[in-house]
Tab-separated table of N, CA and C in Angstrom:
chain	number	residue	atom	x	y	z
A	20	ASP	N	96.981	91.613	121.602
A	20	ASP	CA	97.148	92.870	120.908
A	20	ASP	C	96.194	92.915	119.710
A	21	LEU	N	95.608	94.076	119.529
A	21	LEU	CA	94.538	94.235	118.533
A	21	LEU	C	95.049	93.973	117.123
A	22	GLU	N	96.273	94.375	116.826
A	22	GLU	CA	96.811	94.143	115.482
A	22	GLU	C	96.927	92.651	115.187
A	23	ALA	N	97.356	91.873	116.160
A	23	ALA	CA	97.472	90.424	115.962
A	23	ALA	C	96.099	89.793	115.762
A	24	ARG	N	95.091	90.229	116.523
A	24	ARG	CA	93.739	89.684	116.352
A	24	ARG	C	93.192	90.035	114.983
A	25	THR	N	93.503	91.231	114.500
A	25	THR	CA	93.040	91.635	113.181
A	25	THR	C	93.654	90.750	112.109
A	26	ALA	N	94.949	90.516	112.207
A	26	ALA	CA	95.611	89.677	111.212
A	26	ALA	C	95.012	88.283	111.211
A	27	ALA	N	94.731	87.765	112.393
A	27	ALA	CA	94.153	86.425	112.467
A	27	ALA	C	92.769	86.389	111.835
A	28	SER	N	91.988	87.435	112.011
A	28	SER	CA	90.644	87.445	111.455
A	28	SER	C	90.659	87.733	109.957
A	29	LEU	N	91.678	88.399	109.464
A	29	LEU	CA	91.728	88.770	108.056
A	29	LEU	C	92.529	87.801	107.210
A	30	GLY	N	93.310	86.968	107.799
A	30	GLY	CA	93.934	85.913	107.036
A	30	GLY	C	95.417	86.005	106.798
A	31	PHE	N	95.765	85.415	105.680
A	31	PHE	CA	97.138	85.025	105.392
A	31	PHE	C	98.117	86.153	105.141
A	32	LEU	N	97.685	87.364	104.840
A	32	LEU	CA	98.641	88.411	104.491
A	32	LEU	C	99.342	89.001	105.703
A	33	GLY	N	98.787	88.845	106.862
A	33	GLY	CA	99.474	89.214	108.087
A	33	GLY	C	99.349	90.662	108.493
A	34	PRO	N	99.788	90.944	109.709
A	34	PRO	CA	99.584	92.278	110.289
A	34	PRO	C	100.327	93.386	109.562
A	35	ARG	N	101.508	93.118	109.027
A	35	ARG	CA	102.260	94.176	108.339
A	35	ARG	C	101.479	94.676	107.119
A	36	PHE	N	100.945	93.743	106.347
A	36	PHE	CA	100.187	94.105	105.154
A	36	PHE	C	98.984	94.965	105.531
A	37	TYR	N	98.189	94.492	106.494
A	37	TYR	CA	96.967	95.213	106.847
A	37	TYR	C	97.241	96.528	107.543
A	38	ALA	N	98.267	96.579	108.384
A	38	ALA	CA	98.627	97.850	109.014
A	38	ALA	C	99.021	98.875	107.955
A	39	THR	N	99.792	98.442	106.975
A	39	THR	CA	100.198	99.336	105.883
A	39	THR	C	98.991	99.790	105.073
A	40	LEU	N	98.124	98.861	104.719
A	40	LEU	CA	96.930	99.191	103.942
A	40	LEU	C	96.018	100.141	104.710
A	41	TYR	N	95.743	99.851	105.972
A	41	TYR	CA	94.841	100.698	106.768
A	41	TYR	C	95.414	102.100	106.931
A	42	ARG	N	96.731	102.189	107.200
A	42	ARG	CA	97.346	103.513	107.318
A	42	ARG	C	97.225	104.286	106.008
A	43	ALA	N	97.452	103.602	104.875
A	43	ALA	CA	97.357	104.276	103.570
A	43	ALA	C	95.932	104.735	103.293
A	44	LEU	N	94.951	103.911	103.619
A	44	LEU	CA	93.552	104.308	103.420
A	44	LEU	C	93.210	105.532	104.263
A	45	LEU	N	93.616	105.525	105.525
A	45	LEU	CA	93.309	106.645	106.415
A	45	LEU	C	94.085	107.906	106.039
A	46	ALA	N	95.350	107.752	105.674
A	46	ALA	CA	96.183	108.907	105.334
A	46	ALA	C	95.685	109.623	104.092
A	47	GLY	N	95.109	108.879	103.171
A	47	GLY	CA	94.639	109.482	101.936
A	47	GLY	C	93.274	110.133	102.041
A	48	GLY	N	92.612	109.961	103.179
A	48	GLY	CA	91.299	110.561	103.353
A	48	GLY	C	90.179	109.788	102.684
A	49	GLU	N	90.505	108.626	102.111
A	49	GLU	CA	89.467	107.826	101.454
A	49	GLU	C	88.710	106.944	102.434
A	50	ALA	N	89.176	106.923	103.673
A	50	ALA	CA	88.560	106.049	104.670
A	50	ALA	C	88.390	106.801	105.982
A	51	VAL	N	87.504	106.273	106.802
A	51	VAL	CA	87.334	106.778	108.165
A	51	VAL	C	87.471	105.587	109.101
A	52	GLY	N	88.082	105.831	110.240
A	52	GLY	CA	88.276	104.760	111.196
A	52	GLY	C	88.124	105.268	112.614
A	53	PHE	N	87.753	104.355	113.483
A	53	PHE	CA	87.568	104.676	114.892
A	53	PHE	C	88.103	103.532	115.733
A	54	VAL	N	88.614	103.884	116.910
A	54	VAL	CA	89.080	102.903	117.876
A	54	VAL	C	88.259	103.087	119.139
A	55	ALA	N	87.722	101.995	119.656
A	55	ALA	CA	87.060	102.008	120.956
A	55	ALA	C	88.140	101.691	121.979
A	56	ALA	N	88.448	102.650	122.813
A	56	ALA	CA	89.540	102.485	123.762
A	56	ALA	C	89.006	102.282	125.174
A	57	HIS	N	89.802	101.596	125.974
A	57	HIS	CA	89.519	101.344	127.373
A	57	HIS	C	90.840	101.490	128.112
A	58	ALA	N	90.789	101.645	129.404
A	58	ALA	CA	92.020	101.807	130.185
A	58	ALA	C	92.988	100.646	129.964
A	59	ASP	N	92.456	99.461	129.691
A	59	ASP	CA	93.304	98.290	129.458
A	59	ASP	C	93.846	98.214	128.037
A	60	GLY	N	93.425	99.127	127.173
A	60	GLY	CA	93.878	99.115	125.783
A	60	GLY	C	92.698	99.151	124.838
A	61	PRO	N	92.963	98.921	123.552
A	61	PRO	CA	91.875	98.987	122.567
A	61	PRO	C	90.858	97.871	122.787
A	62	ALA	N	89.573	98.244	122.710
A	62	ALA	CA	88.499	97.258	122.815
A	62	ALA	C	88.053	96.822	121.425
A	63	GLY	N	88.270	97.681	120.424
A	63	GLY	CA	87.879	97.344	119.063
A	63	GLY	C	88.182	98.486	118.118
A	64	PHE	N	88.014	98.225	116.835
A	64	PHE	CA	88.184	99.273	115.843
A	64	PHE	C	87.315	98.975	114.634
A	65	ILE	N	87.095	100.022	113.838
A	65	ILE	CA	86.300	99.907	112.617
A	65	ILE	C	86.943	100.778	111.546
A	66	LEU	N	86.822	100.338	110.298
A	66	LEU	CA	87.358	101.093	109.170
A	66	LEU	C	86.357	101.000	108.031
A	67	GLY	N	85.987	102.135	107.482
A	67	GLY	CA	85.052	102.168	106.360
A	67	GLY	C	85.503	103.152	105.306
A	68	THR	N	84.937	103.000	104.105
A	68	THR	CA	85.302	103.877	102.991
A	68	THR	C	84.060	104.540	102.407
A	69	VAL	N	84.267	105.654	101.754
A	69	VAL	CA	83.198	106.334	101.025
A	69	VAL	C	83.047	105.723	99.636
A	70	ASP	N	84.161	105.358	99.023
A	70	ASP	CA	84.170	104.746	97.687
A	70	ASP	C	85.289	103.698	97.684
A	71	THR	N	84.923	102.448	97.927
A	71	THR	CA	85.912	101.394	98.134
A	71	THR	C	86.852	101.185	96.955
A	72	PRO	N	86.367	101.035	95.735
A	72	PRO	CA	87.324	100.825	94.633
A	72	PRO	C	88.337	101.963	94.501
A	73	ARG	N	87.850	103.194	94.571
A	73	ARG	CA	88.748	104.350	94.468
A	73	ARG	C	89.725	104.382	95.633
A	74	ALA	N	89.230	104.098	96.841
A	74	ALA	CA	90.073	104.121	98.031
A	74	ALA	C	91.168	103.062	97.961
A	75	LEU	N	90.804	101.850	97.548
A	75	LEU	CA	91.804	100.785	97.466
A	75	LEU	C	92.843	101.071	96.383
A	76	ARG	N	92.403	101.568	95.238
A	76	ARG	CA	93.364	101.909	94.169
A	76	ARG	C	94.346	102.973	94.643
A	77	ALA	N	93.826	104.012	95.297
A	77	ALA	CA	94.696	105.096	95.764
A	77	ALA	C	95.660	104.605	96.846
A	78	ALA	N	95.175	103.775	97.772
A	78	ALA	CA	96.034	103.258	98.839
A	78	ALA	C	97.141	102.375	98.270
A	79	VAL	N	96.800	101.545	97.293
A	79	VAL	CA	97.805	100.672	96.680
A	79	VAL	C	98.830	101.502	95.916
A	80	ARG	N	98.375	102.541	95.210
A	80	ARG	CA	99.322	103.410	94.501
A	80	ARG	C	100.295	104.064	95.478
A	81	ARG	N	99.794	104.496	96.623
A	81	ARG	CA	100.639	105.183	97.607
A	81	ARG	C	101.636	104.247	98.281
A	82	THR	N	101.270	102.971	98.437
A	82	THR	CA	102.109	102.065	99.231
A	82	THR	C	102.364	100.750	98.508
A	83	PHE	N	102.510	100.821	97.199
A	83	PHE	CA	102.639	99.587	96.420
A	83	PHE	C	103.794	98.705	96.895
A	84	LEU	N	104.975	99.284	97.046
A	84	LEU	CA	106.137	98.463	97.391
A	84	LEU	C	105.982	97.757	98.740
A	85	PRO	N	105.603	98.454	99.819
A	85	PRO	CA	105.428	97.730	101.086
A	85	PRO	C	104.312	96.679	101.023
A	86	LEU	N	103.224	96.985	100.328
A	86	LEU	CA	102.131	96.009	100.212
A	86	LEU	C	102.579	94.798	99.398
A	87	ALA	N	103.247	95.062	98.290
A	87	ALA	CA	103.722	93.965	97.441
A	87	ALA	C	104.747	93.116	98.189
A	88	ALA	N	105.638	93.746	98.939
A	88	ALA	CA	106.648	92.998	99.691
A	88	ALA	C	105.988	92.114	100.750
A	89	ALA	N	105.014	92.649	101.472
A	89	ALA	CA	104.329	91.855	102.500
A	89	ALA	C	103.568	90.687	101.871
A	90	ALA	N	102.909	90.929	100.739
A	90	ALA	CA	102.175	89.857	100.055
A	90	ALA	C	103.140	88.802	99.535
A	91	LEU	N	104.258	89.237	98.953
A	91	LEU	CA	105.253	88.294	98.432
A	91	LEU	C	105.823	87.433	99.557
A	92	LEU	N	106.148	88.055	100.689
A	92	LEU	CA	106.662	87.294	101.829
A	92	LEU	C	105.649	86.265	102.309
A	93	ALA	N	104.382	86.649	102.380
A	93	ALA	CA	103.336	85.707	102.810
A	93	ALA	C	103.258	84.521	101.849
A	94	CYS	N	103.370	84.789	100.557
A	94	CYS	CA	103.293	83.708	99.555
A	94	CYS	C	104.558	82.850	99.540
A	95	LEU	N	105.710	83.446	99.815
A	95	LEU	CA	106.939	82.660	99.891
A	95	LEU	C	106.920	81.731	101.103
A	96	ARG	N	106.364	82.226	102.212
A	96	ARG	CA	106.264	81.387	103.416
A	96	ARG	C	105.282	80.244	103.205
A	97	ARG	N	104.197	80.524	102.517
A	97	ARG	CA	103.162	79.511	102.267
A	97	ARG	C	102.668	79.676	100.832
A	98	PRO	N	103.272	78.972	99.893
A	98	PRO	CA	102.913	79.118	98.477
A	98	PRO	C	101.432	78.875	98.184
A	99	ARG	N	100.741	78.117	99.014
A	99	ARG	CA	99.312	77.884	98.768
A	99	ARG	C	98.492	79.174	98.849
A	100	HIS	N	99.087	80.239	99.389
A	100	HIS	CA	98.374	81.514	99.491
A	100	HIS	C	98.385	82.320	98.197
A	101	LEU	N	99.165	81.889	97.211
A	101	LEU	CA	99.218	82.638	95.959
A	101	LEU	C	97.856	82.685	95.271
A	102	ARG	N	97.173	81.559	95.203
A	102	ARG	CA	95.861	81.524	94.545
A	102	ARG	C	94.844	82.448	95.232
A	103	PRO	N	94.709	82.390	96.590
A	103	PRO	CA	93.786	83.341	97.229
A	103	PRO	C	94.201	84.795	97.031
A	104	LEU	N	95.515	85.056	96.981
A	104	LEU	CA	95.975	86.427	96.761
A	104	LEU	C	95.524	86.926	95.391
A	105	VAL	N	95.697	86.107	94.367
A	105	VAL	CA	95.253	86.482	93.021
A	105	VAL	C	93.738	86.705	93.025
A	106	SER	N	93.007	85.863	93.730
A	106	SER	CA	91.556	86.025	93.842
A	106	SER	C	91.209	87.354	94.523
A	107	ALA	N	91.962	87.712	95.565
A	107	ALA	CA	91.702	88.956	96.300
A	107	ALA	C	91.916	90.192	95.431
A	108	LEU	N	92.784	90.093	94.456
A	108	LEU	CA	93.037	91.243	93.583
A	108	LEU	C	91.807	91.628	92.767
A	109	ARG	N	90.854	90.705	92.636
A	109	ARG	CA	89.612	91.013	91.920
A	109	ARG	C	88.648	91.850	92.756
A	110	TYR	N	88.825	91.847	94.081
A	110	TYR	CA	87.840	92.476	94.948
A	110	TYR	C	87.557	93.942	94.626
A	111	PRO	N	88.568	94.779	94.391
A	111	PRO	CA	88.240	96.180	94.081
A	111	PRO	C	87.321	96.331	92.869
A	112	ARG	N	87.369	95.384	91.932
A	112	ARG	CA	86.479	95.465	90.771
A	112	ARG	C	85.061	95.035	91.120
A	113	MET	N	84.907	94.222	92.157
A	113	MET	CA	83.580	93.757	92.566
A	113	MET	C	82.909	94.732	93.525
A	114	ALA	N	83.699	95.458	94.300
A	114	ALA	CA	83.161	96.370	95.318
A	114	ALA	C	82.528	97.584	94.652
A	115	ARG	N	81.540	98.125	95.324
A	115	ARG	CA	80.877	99.346	94.843
A	115	ARG	C	80.596	100.274	96.013
A	116	GLY	N	80.873	101.547	95.817
A	116	GLY	CA	80.468	102.559	96.784
A	116	GLY	C	81.094	102.426	98.154
A	117	ALA	N	80.348	102.936	99.137
A	117	ALA	CA	80.825	102.970	100.515
A	117	ALA	C	80.752	101.581	101.133
A	118	GLU	N	81.709	101.315	102.023
A	118	GLU	CA	81.778	99.973	102.591
A	118	GLU	C	82.415	99.987	103.976
A	119	LEU	N	81.914	99.129	104.832
A	119	LEU	CA	82.573	98.823	106.090
A	119	LEU	C	83.592	97.748	105.741
A	120	LEU	N	84.873	98.076	105.806
A	120	LEU	CA	85.914	97.122	105.417
A	120	LEU	C	86.240	96.142	106.532
A	121	VAL	N	86.304	96.639	107.745
A	121	VAL	CA	86.656	95.763	108.867
A	121	VAL	C	86.103	96.342	110.167
A	122	VAL	N	85.585	95.461	110.986
A	122	VAL	CA	85.259	95.788	112.375
A	122	VAL	C	85.797	94.629	113.197
A	123	SER	N	86.538	94.954	114.230
A	123	SER	CA	87.145	93.935	115.076
A	123	SER	C	86.965	94.351	116.531
A	124	VAL	N	86.505	93.415	117.342
A	124	VAL	CA	86.312	93.669	118.769
A	124	VAL	C	87.105	92.621	119.547
A	125	ALA	N	87.864	93.073	120.521
A	125	ALA	CA	88.652	92.163	121.356
A	125	ALA	C	87.711	91.166	122.035
A	126	PRO	N	88.141	89.917	122.152
A	126	PRO	CA	87.274	88.896	122.758
A	126	PRO	C	86.677	89.301	124.102
A	127	ALA	N	87.448	89.949	124.951
A	127	ALA	CA	86.940	90.354	126.270
A	127	ALA	C	85.822	91.384	126.175
A	128	TRP	N	85.710	92.051	125.033
A	128	TRP	CA	84.722	93.111	124.866
A	128	TRP	C	83.549	92.708	123.977
A	129	GLN	N	83.581	91.524	123.427
A	129	GLN	CA	82.487	91.080	122.565
A	129	GLN	C	81.206	90.915	123.377
A	130	GLY	N	80.085	91.280	122.748
A	130	GLY	CA	78.791	91.179	123.409
A	130	GLY	C	78.509	92.309	124.382
A	131	ARG	N	79.325	93.353	124.365
A	131	ARG	CA	79.176	94.459	125.318
A	131	ARG	C	78.856	95.786	124.619
A	132	GLY	N	78.435	95.726	123.358
A	132	GLY	CA	78.014	96.931	122.654
A	132	GLY	C	79.108	97.690	121.939
A	133	VAL	N	80.327	97.163	121.922
A	133	VAL	CA	81.435	97.865	121.272
A	133	VAL	C	81.199	97.955	119.766
A	134	ALA	N	80.833	96.848	119.129
A	134	ALA	CA	80.587	96.872	117.677
A	134	ALA	C	79.451	97.839	117.348
A	135	ARG	N	78.399	97.842	118.146
A	135	ARG	CA	77.265	98.751	117.914
A	135	ARG	C	77.729	100.209	117.988
A	136	ALA	N	78.548	100.541	118.977
A	136	ALA	CA	79.056	101.912	119.121
A	136	ALA	C	79.969	102.283	117.953
A	137	LEU	N	80.801	101.348	117.525
A	137	LEU	CA	81.696	101.617	116.400
A	137	LEU	C	80.904	101.820	115.109
A	138	VAL	N	79.900	101.000	114.875
A	138	VAL	CA	79.065	101.155	113.674
A	138	VAL	C	78.326	102.495	113.731
A	139	ALA	N	77.855	102.897	114.896
A	139	ALA	CA	77.180	104.197	115.015
A	139	ALA	C	78.135	105.343	114.671
A	140	ALA	N	79.382	105.234	115.113
A	140	ALA	CA	80.375	106.264	114.776
A	140	ALA	C	80.642	106.274	113.276
A	141	LEU	N	80.747	105.100	112.672
A	141	LEU	CA	80.951	105.026	111.224
A	141	LEU	C	79.744	105.604	110.487
A	142	ASP	N	78.538	105.277	110.947
A	142	ASP	CA	77.321	105.837	110.346
A	142	ASP	C	77.388	107.363	110.297
A	143	ARG	N	77.722	107.972	111.432
A	143	ARG	CA	77.770	109.444	111.502
A	143	ARG	C	78.826	110.004	110.544
A	144	ALA	N	80.000	109.376	110.515
A	144	ALA	CA	81.083	109.868	109.661
A	144	ALA	C	80.729	109.739	108.189
A	145	LEU	N	80.155	108.605	107.793
A	145	LEU	CA	79.786	108.424	106.386
A	145	LEU	C	78.632	109.336	105.991
A	146	ALA	N	77.651	109.489	106.872
A	146	ALA	CA	76.529	110.393	106.580
A	146	ALA	C	77.033	111.825	106.404
A	147	ALA	N	77.999	112.231	107.216
A	147	ALA	CA	78.569	113.576	107.101
A	147	ALA	C	79.282	113.774	105.764
A	148	ARG	N	79.694	112.683	105.137
A	148	ARG	CA	80.351	112.748	103.825
A	148	ARG	C	79.366	112.509	102.690
A	149	GLY	N	78.072	112.504	103.002
A	149	GLY	CA	77.055	112.389	101.961
A	149	GLY	C	76.673	110.974	101.565
A	150	VAL	N	77.108	109.985	102.312
A	150	VAL	CA	76.777	108.594	101.997
A	150	VAL	C	75.358	108.294	102.483
A	151	ALA	N	74.532	107.720	101.602
A	151	ALA	CA	73.152	107.361	101.959
A	151	ALA	C	73.041	105.910	102.423
A	152	ALA	N	73.963	105.055	101.990
A	152	ALA	CA	73.960	103.638	102.367
A	152	ALA	C	75.364	103.092	102.179
A	153	TYR	N	75.678	102.064	102.932
A	153	TYR	CA	76.966	101.398	102.742
A	153	TYR	C	76.796	99.901	102.937
A	154	ARG	N	77.814	99.174	102.502
A	154	ARG	CA	77.748	97.716	102.500
A	154	ARG	C	78.869	97.120	103.344
A	155	VAL	N	78.668	95.865	103.689
A	155	VAL	CA	79.704	95.054	104.334
A	155	VAL	C	79.548	93.642	103.788
A	156	SER	N	80.668	92.961	103.605
A	156	SER	CA	80.662	91.589	103.098
A	156	SER	C	81.301	90.677	104.123
A	157	THR	N	80.760	89.463	104.230
A	157	THR	CA	81.326	88.468	105.135
A	157	THR	C	81.133	87.081	104.543
A	158	LYS	N	81.989	86.171	104.938
A	158	LYS	CA	81.846	84.795	104.485
A	158	LYS	C	80.506	84.244	104.978
A	159	ALA	N	79.816	83.532	104.103
A	159	ALA	CA	78.491	83.008	104.420
A	159	ALA	C	78.521	82.009	105.582
A	160	ARG	N	79.656	81.387	105.832
A	160	ARG	CA	79.744	80.383	106.890
A	160	ARG	C	79.986	80.979	108.278
A	161	LEU	N	80.224	82.276	108.363
A	161	LEU	CA	80.520	82.909	109.650
A	161	LEU	C	79.226	83.349	110.333
A	162	GLU	N	78.598	82.417	111.015
A	162	GLU	CA	77.297	82.664	111.645
A	162	GLU	C	77.321	83.847	112.609
A	163	GLY	N	78.402	83.988	113.371
A	163	GLY	CA	78.498	85.110	114.309
A	163	GLY	C	78.471	86.452	113.597
A	164	ALA	N	79.182	86.554	112.489
A	164	ALA	CA	79.192	87.804	111.717
A	164	ALA	C	77.821	88.060	111.100
A	165	LEU	N	77.182	87.004	110.591
A	165	LEU	CA	75.843	87.167	110.013
A	165	LEU	C	74.870	87.684	111.065
A	166	ARG	N	74.920	87.106	112.273
A	166	ARG	CA	74.042	87.561	113.369
A	166	ARG	C	74.348	89.002	113.750
A	167	LEU	N	75.636	89.332	113.826
A	167	LEU	CA	76.038	90.690	114.192
A	167	LEU	C	75.462	91.704	113.215
A	168	TYR	N	75.676	91.491	111.926
A	168	TYR	CA	75.232	92.478	110.945
A	168	TYR	C	73.715	92.583	110.903
A	169	ARG	N	73.026	91.458	110.977
A	169	ARG	CA	71.552	91.516	111.026
A	169	ARG	C	71.101	92.265	112.277
A	170	GLY	N	71.728	91.981	113.405
A	170	GLY	CA	71.375	92.632	114.665
A	170	GLY	C	71.638	94.123	114.660
A	171	LEU	N	72.567	94.560	113.830
A	171	LEU	CA	72.882	95.986	113.723
A	171	LEU	C	72.036	96.688	112.665
A	172	GLY	N	71.107	95.956	112.054
A	172	GLY	CA	70.204	96.572	111.081
A	172	GLY	C	70.644	96.494	109.639
A	173	PHE	N	71.692	95.746	109.357
A	173	PHE	CA	72.092	95.527	107.969
A	173	PHE	C	71.121	94.518	107.357
A	174	VAL	N	70.812	94.690	106.068
A	174	VAL	CA	69.917	93.750	105.386
A	174	VAL	C	70.674	93.083	104.238
A	175	PRO	N	70.385	91.798	103.989
A	175	PRO	CA	71.067	91.112	102.886
A	175	PRO	C	70.843	91.839	101.559
A	176	ALA	N	71.923	91.982	100.782
A	176	ALA	CA	71.837	92.732	99.526
A	176	ALA	C	72.499	91.994	98.370
A	177	GLY	N	72.948	90.770	98.584
A	177	GLY	CA	73.556	90.028	97.493
A	177	GLY	C	74.535	88.994	97.990
A	178	GLU	N	75.111	88.295	97.028
A	178	GLU	CA	76.102	87.254	97.312
A	178	GLU	C	77.161	87.272	96.222
A	179	PHE	N	78.332	86.755	96.537
A	179	PHE	CA	79.391	86.579	95.550
A	179	PHE	C	80.332	85.503	96.050
A	180	THR	N	81.248	85.089	95.206
A	180	THR	CA	82.239	84.083	95.578
A	180	THR	C	83.621	84.717	95.548
A	181	LEU	N	84.377	84.478	96.606
A	181	LEU	CA	85.751	84.965	96.712
A	181	LEU	C	86.518	83.902	97.491
A	182	PHE	N	87.746	83.603	97.093
A	182	PHE	CA	88.541	82.547	97.722
A	182	PHE	C	87.811	81.203	97.652
A	183	ASP	N	87.049	81.000	96.583
A	183	ASP	CA	86.282	79.763	96.396
A	183	ASP	C	85.269	79.531	97.507
A	184	GLU	N	84.798	80.605	98.114
A	184	GLU	CA	83.805	80.514	99.185
A	184	GLU	C	82.674	81.488	98.919
A	185	PRO	N	81.446	81.119	99.316
A	185	PRO	CA	80.344	82.072	99.188
A	185	PRO	C	80.430	83.158	100.263
A	186	TRP	N	80.136	84.368	99.847
A	186	TRP	CA	80.103	85.521	100.736
A	186	TRP	C	78.715	86.138	100.652
A	187	VAL	N	78.319	86.837	101.712
A	187	VAL	CA	77.048	87.553	101.760
A	187	VAL	C	77.347	89.037	101.855
A	188	VAL	N	76.616	89.829	101.092
A	188	VAL	CA	76.727	91.290	101.139
A	188	VAL	C	75.524	91.808	101.910
A	189	PHE	N	75.786	92.670	102.891
A	189	PHE	CA	74.731	93.344	103.641
A	189	PHE	C	74.789	94.827	103.343
A	190	GLU	N	73.658	95.491	103.459
A	190	GLU	CA	73.598	96.937	103.239
A	190	GLU	C	72.928	97.594	104.442
A	191	ARG	N	73.372	98.797	104.732
A	191	ARG	CA	72.801	99.590	105.825
A	191	ARG	C	72.473	100.970	105.274
A	192	ARG	N	71.232	101.353	105.377
A	192	ARG	CA	70.792	102.686	104.938
A	192	ARG	C	70.981	103.667	106.065
A	193	LEU	N	71.405	104.857	105.733
A	193	LEU	CA	71.623	105.910	106.725
A	193	LEU	C	70.507	106.961	106.621
A	194	GLY	N	70.266	107.596	107.744
A	194	GLY	CA	69.300	108.697	107.742
A	194	GLY	C	67.946	108.277	107.855
């Protein structure tokens, strides 16, 4: 199931947290998302924002209690997650402008152009909202993600540290 794969790729906060966050981002109009569907079910999905800090602040304001409860439960189950959670709270202050927040493709569909099609749909949606460029961040150690973003035309635009790990920022110009 796509929600379970997303939680596994995004980490310790789990599917409830991310489902709540993604719904809040989409419901508020601060984000755009697409699902690549197939007769067997979802092949992948993508979620991007026009203004990430503003979008995350608004989504958290709208759904603070469910997000806080899911985060608290994750930390109670595994107290070692408290430190990364506190680190993650800094992210909205580090983010700037439009961003691809998540792209996930089911293993059976990887390497078949699903991510490329999803990024193209995101490109069109962001361009229609006046975005000239957007960014995506990934852990520097994730070679597959680095290859994917380079292959899709993203160019390195910086680095930062989050969760005590180096991350790479890529940028994609539209138009």
